[in-house]
Structure formats: structure tokens, C-alpha cells
CSV table of N, CA and C and ligand atoms in Angstrom, one decimal:
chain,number,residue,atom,x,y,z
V,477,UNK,N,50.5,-203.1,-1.7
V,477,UNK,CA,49.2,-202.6,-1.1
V,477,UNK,C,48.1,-202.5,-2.1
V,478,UNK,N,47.0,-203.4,-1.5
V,478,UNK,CA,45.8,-203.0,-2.4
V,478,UNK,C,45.0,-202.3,-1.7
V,479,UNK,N,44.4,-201.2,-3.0
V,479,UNK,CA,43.8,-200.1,-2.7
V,479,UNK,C,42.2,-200.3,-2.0
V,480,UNK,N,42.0,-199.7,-1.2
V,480,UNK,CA,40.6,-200.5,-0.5
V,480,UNK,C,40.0,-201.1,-0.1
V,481,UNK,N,41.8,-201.8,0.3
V,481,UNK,CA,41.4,-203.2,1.1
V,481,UNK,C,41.6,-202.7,2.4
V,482,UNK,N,41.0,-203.3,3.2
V,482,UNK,CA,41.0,-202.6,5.1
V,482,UNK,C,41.8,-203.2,5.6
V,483,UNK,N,42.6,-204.5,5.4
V,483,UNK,CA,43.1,-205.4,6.0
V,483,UNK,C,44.3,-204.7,5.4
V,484,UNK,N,44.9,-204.4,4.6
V,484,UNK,CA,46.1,-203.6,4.0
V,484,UNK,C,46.4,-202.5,4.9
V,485,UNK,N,45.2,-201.6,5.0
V,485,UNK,CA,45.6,-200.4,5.6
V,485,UNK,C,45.9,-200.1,6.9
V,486,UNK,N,45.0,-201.4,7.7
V,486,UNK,CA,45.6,-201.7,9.1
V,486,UNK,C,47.1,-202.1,9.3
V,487,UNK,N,47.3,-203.3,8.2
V,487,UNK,CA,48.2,-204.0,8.4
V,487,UNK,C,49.6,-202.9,8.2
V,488,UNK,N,49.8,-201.2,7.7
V,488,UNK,CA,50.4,-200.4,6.9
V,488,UNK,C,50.0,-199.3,7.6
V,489,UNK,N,49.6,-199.3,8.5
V,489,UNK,CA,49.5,-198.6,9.4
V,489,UNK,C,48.8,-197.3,9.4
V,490,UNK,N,47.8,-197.2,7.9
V,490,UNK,CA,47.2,-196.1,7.2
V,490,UNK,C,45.9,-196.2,8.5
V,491,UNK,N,45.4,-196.9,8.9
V,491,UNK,CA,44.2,-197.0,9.6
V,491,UNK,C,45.1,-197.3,11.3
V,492,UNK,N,45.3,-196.4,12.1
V,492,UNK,CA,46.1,-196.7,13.3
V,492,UNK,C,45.1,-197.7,14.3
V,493,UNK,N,46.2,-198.6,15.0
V,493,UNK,CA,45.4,-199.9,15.4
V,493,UNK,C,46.4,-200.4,16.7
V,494,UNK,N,46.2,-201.3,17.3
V,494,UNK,CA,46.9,-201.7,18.3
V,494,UNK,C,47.0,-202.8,18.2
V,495,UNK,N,48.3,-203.4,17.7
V,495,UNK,CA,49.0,-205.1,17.3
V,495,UNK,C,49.4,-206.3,18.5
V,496,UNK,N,48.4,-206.5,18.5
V,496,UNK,CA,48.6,-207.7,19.8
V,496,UNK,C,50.4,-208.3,20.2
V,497,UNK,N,51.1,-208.6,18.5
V,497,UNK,CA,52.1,-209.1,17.2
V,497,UNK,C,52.7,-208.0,16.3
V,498,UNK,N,53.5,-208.3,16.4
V,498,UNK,CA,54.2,-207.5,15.1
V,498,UNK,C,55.5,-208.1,14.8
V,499,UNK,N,55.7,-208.8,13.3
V,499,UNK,CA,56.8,-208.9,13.1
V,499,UNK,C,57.6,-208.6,11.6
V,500,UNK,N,58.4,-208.9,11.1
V,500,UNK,CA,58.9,-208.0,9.9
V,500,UNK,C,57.4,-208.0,8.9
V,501,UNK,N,56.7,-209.1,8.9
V,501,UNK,CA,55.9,-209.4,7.5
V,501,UNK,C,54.7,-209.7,7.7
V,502,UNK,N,54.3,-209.6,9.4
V,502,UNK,CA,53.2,-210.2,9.4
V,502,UNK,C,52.4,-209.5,11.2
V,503,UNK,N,51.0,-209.2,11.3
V,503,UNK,CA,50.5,-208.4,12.0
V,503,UNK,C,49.3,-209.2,12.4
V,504,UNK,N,49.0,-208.4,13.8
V,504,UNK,CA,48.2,-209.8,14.8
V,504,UNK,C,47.2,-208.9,15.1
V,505,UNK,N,45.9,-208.3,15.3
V,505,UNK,CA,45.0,-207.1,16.1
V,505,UNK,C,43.8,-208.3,15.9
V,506,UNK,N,42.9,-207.4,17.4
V,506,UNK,CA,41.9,-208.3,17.5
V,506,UNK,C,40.4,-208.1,16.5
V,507,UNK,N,39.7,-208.7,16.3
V,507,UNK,CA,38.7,-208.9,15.2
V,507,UNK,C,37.9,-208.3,15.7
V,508,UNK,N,37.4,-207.0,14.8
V,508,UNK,CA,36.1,-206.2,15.5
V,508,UNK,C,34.9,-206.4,15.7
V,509,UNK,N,34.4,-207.8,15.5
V,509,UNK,CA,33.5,-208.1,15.9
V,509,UNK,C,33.8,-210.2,16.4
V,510,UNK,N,33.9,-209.7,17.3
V,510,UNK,CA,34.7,-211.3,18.2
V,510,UNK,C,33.7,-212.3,18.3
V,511,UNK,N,34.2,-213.2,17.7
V,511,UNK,CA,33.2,-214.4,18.2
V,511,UNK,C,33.2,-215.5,19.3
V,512,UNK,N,34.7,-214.9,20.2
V,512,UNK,CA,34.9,-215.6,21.1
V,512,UNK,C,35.5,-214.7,22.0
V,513,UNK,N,35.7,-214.8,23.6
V,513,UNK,CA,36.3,-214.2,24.5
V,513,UNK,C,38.4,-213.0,23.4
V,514,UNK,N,38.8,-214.3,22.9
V,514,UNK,CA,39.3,-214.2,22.9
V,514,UNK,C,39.3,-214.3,20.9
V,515,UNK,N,39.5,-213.3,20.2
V,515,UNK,CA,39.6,-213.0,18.7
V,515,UNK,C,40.5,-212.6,17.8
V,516,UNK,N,41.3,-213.2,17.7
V,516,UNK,CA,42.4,-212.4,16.7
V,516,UNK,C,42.8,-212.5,15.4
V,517,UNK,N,43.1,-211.9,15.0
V,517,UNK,CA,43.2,-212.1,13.4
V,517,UNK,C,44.6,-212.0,12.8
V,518,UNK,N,45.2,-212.8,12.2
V,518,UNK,CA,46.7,-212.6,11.9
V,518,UNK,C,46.9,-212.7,10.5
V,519,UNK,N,47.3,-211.5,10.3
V,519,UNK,CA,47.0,-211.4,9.1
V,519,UNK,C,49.0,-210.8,7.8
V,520,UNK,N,49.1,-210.9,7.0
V,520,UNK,CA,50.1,-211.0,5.7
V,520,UNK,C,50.6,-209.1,5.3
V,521,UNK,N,51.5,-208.5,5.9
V,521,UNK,CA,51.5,-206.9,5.0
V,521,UNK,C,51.3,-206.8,4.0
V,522,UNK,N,52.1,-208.2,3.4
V,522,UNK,CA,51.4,-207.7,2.3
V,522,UNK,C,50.3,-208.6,1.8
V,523,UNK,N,49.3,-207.4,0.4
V,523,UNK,CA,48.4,-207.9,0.0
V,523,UNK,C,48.1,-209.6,-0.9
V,524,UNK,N,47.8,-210.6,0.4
V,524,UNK,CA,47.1,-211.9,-0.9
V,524,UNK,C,45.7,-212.0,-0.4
V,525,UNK,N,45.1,-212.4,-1.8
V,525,UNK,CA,43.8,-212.7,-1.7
V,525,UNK,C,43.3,-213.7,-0.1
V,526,UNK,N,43.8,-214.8,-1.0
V,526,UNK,CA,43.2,-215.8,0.2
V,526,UNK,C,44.3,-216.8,0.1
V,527,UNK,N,44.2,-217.7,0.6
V,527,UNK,CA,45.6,-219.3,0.8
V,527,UNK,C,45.6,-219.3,-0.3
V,528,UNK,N,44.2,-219.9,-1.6
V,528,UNK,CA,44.7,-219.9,-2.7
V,528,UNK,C,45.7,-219.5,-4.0
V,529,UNK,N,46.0,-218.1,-3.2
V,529,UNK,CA,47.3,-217.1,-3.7
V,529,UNK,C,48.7,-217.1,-2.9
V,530,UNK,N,48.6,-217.6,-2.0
V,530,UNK,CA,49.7,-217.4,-0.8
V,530,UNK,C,50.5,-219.1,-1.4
V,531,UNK,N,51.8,-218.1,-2.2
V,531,UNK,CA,52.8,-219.1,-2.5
V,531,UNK,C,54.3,-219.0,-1.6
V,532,UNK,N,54.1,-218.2,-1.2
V,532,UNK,CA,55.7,-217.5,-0.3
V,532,UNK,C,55.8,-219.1,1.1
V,533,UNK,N,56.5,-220.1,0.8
V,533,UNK,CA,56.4,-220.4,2.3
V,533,UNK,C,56.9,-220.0,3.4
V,534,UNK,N,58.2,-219.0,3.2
V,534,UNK,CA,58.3,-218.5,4.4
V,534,UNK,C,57.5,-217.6,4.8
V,535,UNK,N,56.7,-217.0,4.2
V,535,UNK,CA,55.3,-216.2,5.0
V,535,UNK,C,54.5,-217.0,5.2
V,536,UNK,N,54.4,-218.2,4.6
V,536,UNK,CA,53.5,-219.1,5.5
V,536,UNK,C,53.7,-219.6,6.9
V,537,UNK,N,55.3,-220.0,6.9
V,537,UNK,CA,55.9,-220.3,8.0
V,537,UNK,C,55.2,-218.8,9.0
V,538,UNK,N,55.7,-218.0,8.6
V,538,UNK,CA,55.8,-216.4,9.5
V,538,UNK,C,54.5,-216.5,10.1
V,539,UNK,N,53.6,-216.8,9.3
V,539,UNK,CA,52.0,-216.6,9.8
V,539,UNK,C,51.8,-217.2,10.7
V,540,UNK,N,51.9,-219.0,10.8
V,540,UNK,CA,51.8,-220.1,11.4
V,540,UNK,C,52.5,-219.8,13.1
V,541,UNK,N,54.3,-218.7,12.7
V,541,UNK,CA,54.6,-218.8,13.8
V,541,UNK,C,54.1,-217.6,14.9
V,542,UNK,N,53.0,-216.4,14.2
V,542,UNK,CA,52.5,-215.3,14.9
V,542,UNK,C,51.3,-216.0,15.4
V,543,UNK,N,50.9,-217.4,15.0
V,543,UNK,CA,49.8,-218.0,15.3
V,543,UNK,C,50.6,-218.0,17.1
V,544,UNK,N,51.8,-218.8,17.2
V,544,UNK,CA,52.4,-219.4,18.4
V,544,UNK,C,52.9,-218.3,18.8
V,545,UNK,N,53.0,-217.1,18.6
V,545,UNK,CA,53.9,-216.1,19.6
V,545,UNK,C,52.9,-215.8,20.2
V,546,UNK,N,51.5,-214.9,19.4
V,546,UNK,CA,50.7,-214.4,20.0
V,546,UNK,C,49.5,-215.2,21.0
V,547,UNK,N,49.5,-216.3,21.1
V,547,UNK,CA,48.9,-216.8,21.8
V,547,UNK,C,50.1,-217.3,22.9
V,548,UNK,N,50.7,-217.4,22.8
V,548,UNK,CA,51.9,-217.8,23.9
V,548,UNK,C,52.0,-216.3,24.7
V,549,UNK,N,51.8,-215.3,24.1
V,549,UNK,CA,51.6,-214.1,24.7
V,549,UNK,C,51.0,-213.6,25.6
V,550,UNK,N,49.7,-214.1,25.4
V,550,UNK,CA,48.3,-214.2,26.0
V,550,UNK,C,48.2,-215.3,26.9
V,551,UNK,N,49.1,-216.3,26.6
V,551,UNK,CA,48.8,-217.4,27.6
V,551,UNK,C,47.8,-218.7,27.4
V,552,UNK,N,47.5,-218.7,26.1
V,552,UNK,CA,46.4,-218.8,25.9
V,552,UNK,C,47.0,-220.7,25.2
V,553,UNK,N,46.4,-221.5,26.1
V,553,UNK,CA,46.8,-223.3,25.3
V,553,UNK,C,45.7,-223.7,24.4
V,554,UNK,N,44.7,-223.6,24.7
V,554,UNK,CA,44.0,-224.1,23.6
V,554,UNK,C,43.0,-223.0,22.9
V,555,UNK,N,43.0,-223.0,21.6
V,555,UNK,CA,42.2,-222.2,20.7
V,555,UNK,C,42.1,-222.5,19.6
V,556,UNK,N,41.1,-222.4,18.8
V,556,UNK,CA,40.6,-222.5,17.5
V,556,UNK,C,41.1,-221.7,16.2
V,557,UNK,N,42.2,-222.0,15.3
V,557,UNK,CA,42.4,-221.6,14.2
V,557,UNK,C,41.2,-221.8,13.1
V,558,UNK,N,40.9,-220.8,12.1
V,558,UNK,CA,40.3,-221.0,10.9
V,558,UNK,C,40.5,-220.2,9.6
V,559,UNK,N,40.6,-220.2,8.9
V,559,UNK,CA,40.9,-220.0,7.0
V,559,UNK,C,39.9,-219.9,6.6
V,560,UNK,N,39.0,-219.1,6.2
V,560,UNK,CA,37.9,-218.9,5.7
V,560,UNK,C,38.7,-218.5,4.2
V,561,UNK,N,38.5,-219.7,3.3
V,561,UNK,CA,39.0,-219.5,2.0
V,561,UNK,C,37.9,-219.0,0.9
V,562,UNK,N,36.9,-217.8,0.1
V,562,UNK,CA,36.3,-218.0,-1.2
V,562,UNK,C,34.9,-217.9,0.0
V,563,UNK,N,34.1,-217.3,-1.1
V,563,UNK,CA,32.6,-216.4,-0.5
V,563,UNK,C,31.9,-217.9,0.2
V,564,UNK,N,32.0,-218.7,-0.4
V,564,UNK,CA,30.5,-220.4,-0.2
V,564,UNK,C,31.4,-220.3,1.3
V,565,UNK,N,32.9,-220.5,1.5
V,565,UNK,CA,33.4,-220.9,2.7
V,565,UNK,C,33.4,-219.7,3.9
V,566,UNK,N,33.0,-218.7,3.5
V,566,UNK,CA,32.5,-217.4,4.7
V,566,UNK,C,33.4,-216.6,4.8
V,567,UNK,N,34.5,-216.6,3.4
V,567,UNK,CA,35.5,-215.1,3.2
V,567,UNK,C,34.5,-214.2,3.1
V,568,UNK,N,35.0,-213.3,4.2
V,568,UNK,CA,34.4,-211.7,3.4
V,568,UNK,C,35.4,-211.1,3.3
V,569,UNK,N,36.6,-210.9,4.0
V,569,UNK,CA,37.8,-210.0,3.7
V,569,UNK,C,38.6,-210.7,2.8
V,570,UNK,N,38.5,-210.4,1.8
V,570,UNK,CA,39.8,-210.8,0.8
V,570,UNK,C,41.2,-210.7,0.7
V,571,UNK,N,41.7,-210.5,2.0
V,571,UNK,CA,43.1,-210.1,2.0
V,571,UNK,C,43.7,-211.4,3.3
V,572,UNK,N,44.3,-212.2,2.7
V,572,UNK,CA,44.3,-213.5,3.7
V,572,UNK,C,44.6,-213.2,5.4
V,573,UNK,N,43.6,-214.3,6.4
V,573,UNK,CA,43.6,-214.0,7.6
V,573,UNK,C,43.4,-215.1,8.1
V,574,UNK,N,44.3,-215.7,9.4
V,574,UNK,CA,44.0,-216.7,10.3
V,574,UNK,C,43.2,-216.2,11.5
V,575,UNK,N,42.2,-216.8,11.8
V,575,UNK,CA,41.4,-216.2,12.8
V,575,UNK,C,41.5,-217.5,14.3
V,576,UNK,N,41.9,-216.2,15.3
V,576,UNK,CA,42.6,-217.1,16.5
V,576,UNK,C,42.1,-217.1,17.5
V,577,UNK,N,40.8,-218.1,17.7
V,577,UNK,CA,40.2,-217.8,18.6
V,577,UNK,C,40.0,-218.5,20.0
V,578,UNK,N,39.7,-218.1,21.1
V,578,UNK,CA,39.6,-218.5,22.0
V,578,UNK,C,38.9,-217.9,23.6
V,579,UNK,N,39.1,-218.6,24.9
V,579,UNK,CA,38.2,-218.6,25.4
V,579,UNK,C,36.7,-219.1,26.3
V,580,UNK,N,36.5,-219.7,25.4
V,580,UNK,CA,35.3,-220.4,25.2
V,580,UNK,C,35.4,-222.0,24.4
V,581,UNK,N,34.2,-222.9,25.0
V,581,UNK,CA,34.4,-224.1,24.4
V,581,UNK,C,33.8,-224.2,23.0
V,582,UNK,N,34.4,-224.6,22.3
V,582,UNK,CA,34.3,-224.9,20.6
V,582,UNK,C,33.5,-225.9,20.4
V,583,UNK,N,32.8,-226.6,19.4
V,583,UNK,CA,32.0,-227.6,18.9
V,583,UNK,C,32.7,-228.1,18.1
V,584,UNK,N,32.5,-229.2,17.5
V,584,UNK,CA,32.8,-229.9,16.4
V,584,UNK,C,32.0,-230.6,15.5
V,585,UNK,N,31.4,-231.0,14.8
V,585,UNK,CA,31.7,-230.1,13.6
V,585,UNK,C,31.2,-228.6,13.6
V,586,UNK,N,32.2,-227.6,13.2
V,586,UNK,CA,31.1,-226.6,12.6
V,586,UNK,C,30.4,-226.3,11.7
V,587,UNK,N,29.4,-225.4,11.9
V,587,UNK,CA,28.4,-225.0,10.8
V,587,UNK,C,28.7,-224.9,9.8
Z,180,AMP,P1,36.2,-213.6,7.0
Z,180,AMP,O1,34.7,-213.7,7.0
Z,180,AMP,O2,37.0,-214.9,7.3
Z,180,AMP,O3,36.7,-212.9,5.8
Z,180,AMP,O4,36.6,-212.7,8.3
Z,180,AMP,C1,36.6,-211.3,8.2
Z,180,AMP,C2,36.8,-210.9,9.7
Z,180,AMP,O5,37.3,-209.6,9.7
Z,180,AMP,C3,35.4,-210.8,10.4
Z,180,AMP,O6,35.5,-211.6,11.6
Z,180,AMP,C4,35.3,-209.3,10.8
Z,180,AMP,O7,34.7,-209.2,12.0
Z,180,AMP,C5,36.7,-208.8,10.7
Z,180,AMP,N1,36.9,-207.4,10.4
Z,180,AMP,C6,36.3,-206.7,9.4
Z,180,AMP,N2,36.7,-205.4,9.4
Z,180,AMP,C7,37.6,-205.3,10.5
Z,180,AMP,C8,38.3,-204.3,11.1
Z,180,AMP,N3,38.3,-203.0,10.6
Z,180,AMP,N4,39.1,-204.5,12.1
Z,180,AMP,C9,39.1,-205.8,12.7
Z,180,AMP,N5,38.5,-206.8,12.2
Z,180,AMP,C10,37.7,-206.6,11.1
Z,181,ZN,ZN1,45.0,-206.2,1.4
């Protein structure tokens, strides 16, 4: 657990929250400021920066498969994954997060 980080203390239950997902290593709640009908964020208990630190594959696996439970939960077939890796690429939370969106029609390319 890193100290200060918000995505830690959600994920650790210091900040009480409501988990779309929950499974041994890895937590699913919706993104407080949504950019689509549908927003979620799935995110590592424990603390890594960004992908570029995330060496564990079976917590990669784990992530990838809260990506498929939680939207299979919801019902939800098509949605937009993203990795916001490092400040230029539009990280602001530094504690790694897949953002799972949907609802609405997507564009291509994005901005
Ligand atoms: P990123 O820019 O990829 O680092 O994404 C950070 C995301 O975290 C943004 O979409 C924020 O809206 C979201 N966020 C920040 N604080 C919270 C919070 N306390 N609970 C839920 N989502 C949050
Ligand atoms: Zn953290």
C-alpha cells in the first residue's frame, strides 16, 4: 500500500466504496467522473505505478479477466478498454487502471 494514493485506499477498503468486481487481487468501482454511460475502472490491490511496472502476469491475467466478468455482469458486449500509461499519455492516477467504458458510440482515432 502506497501512502496517498486514492486508488490504494479504495482498492483496501480505507475509503468505503461499492465494487461492481471483487476478486482475490483485483477491484472494479465506477469512475467518478464517467465519460461514458457506462465507466469503470479496474484496478490492482496492490500498489503499481502504471503497466510500465506491472510485471506479475498472473495479475495481468486477473486484470484482463475482471475486464470479462464485470462487463459480462452488466451485460454489456461492446466497450472500450484504455491504459492511460505516463503524464503526455493522460495518466493522472498513478496506481495502474483499466478504464471500461461503455454505452455510447466511440470514435476512432482518439484524441
Ligand atoms: P487516468 O487519467 O487514466 O489516470 O484516470 C484516472 C481516473 O480516475 C479518472 O477518470 C478519474 O475520474 C478517476 N478518479 C479519480 N479519483 C477517483 C475516485 N476517488 N473514485 C473513482 N474514480 C476516480
Ligand atoms: Zn496505489
Amino acid at each position: 500500500m502506497s501512502e496517498n494514493c486514492i486508488f490504494c485506499k479504495i482498492a483496501n477498503g480505507e475509503i468505503p466504496s461499492q465494487f461492481v468486481y471483487e476478486s482475490d487481487n483485483v477491484v472494479v468501482f465506477n469512475d467518478i467522473n464517467p465519460q461514458a454511460p457506462v465507466h469503470m475502472l479496474v484496478v490492482p490491490k496492490v500498489h503499481v505505478e502504471s503497466l510500465n511496472e506491472l510485471e506479475d502476469k498472473n495479475l495481468m491475467a486477473e486484470l484482463f479477466k475482471a475486464v470479462k466478468k464485470s462487463t459480462k455482469k452488466l451485460n454489456i458486449k461492446d466497450y472500450r478498454t484504455v491504459i492511460n500509461t505516463g503524464k503526455e499519455a493522460g495518466q493522472e492516477v498513478f496506481h495502474l487502471h483499466i478504464h471500461v467504458m461503455a454505452g455510447r458510440k466511440f470514435s476512432w482515432p482518439a484524441g
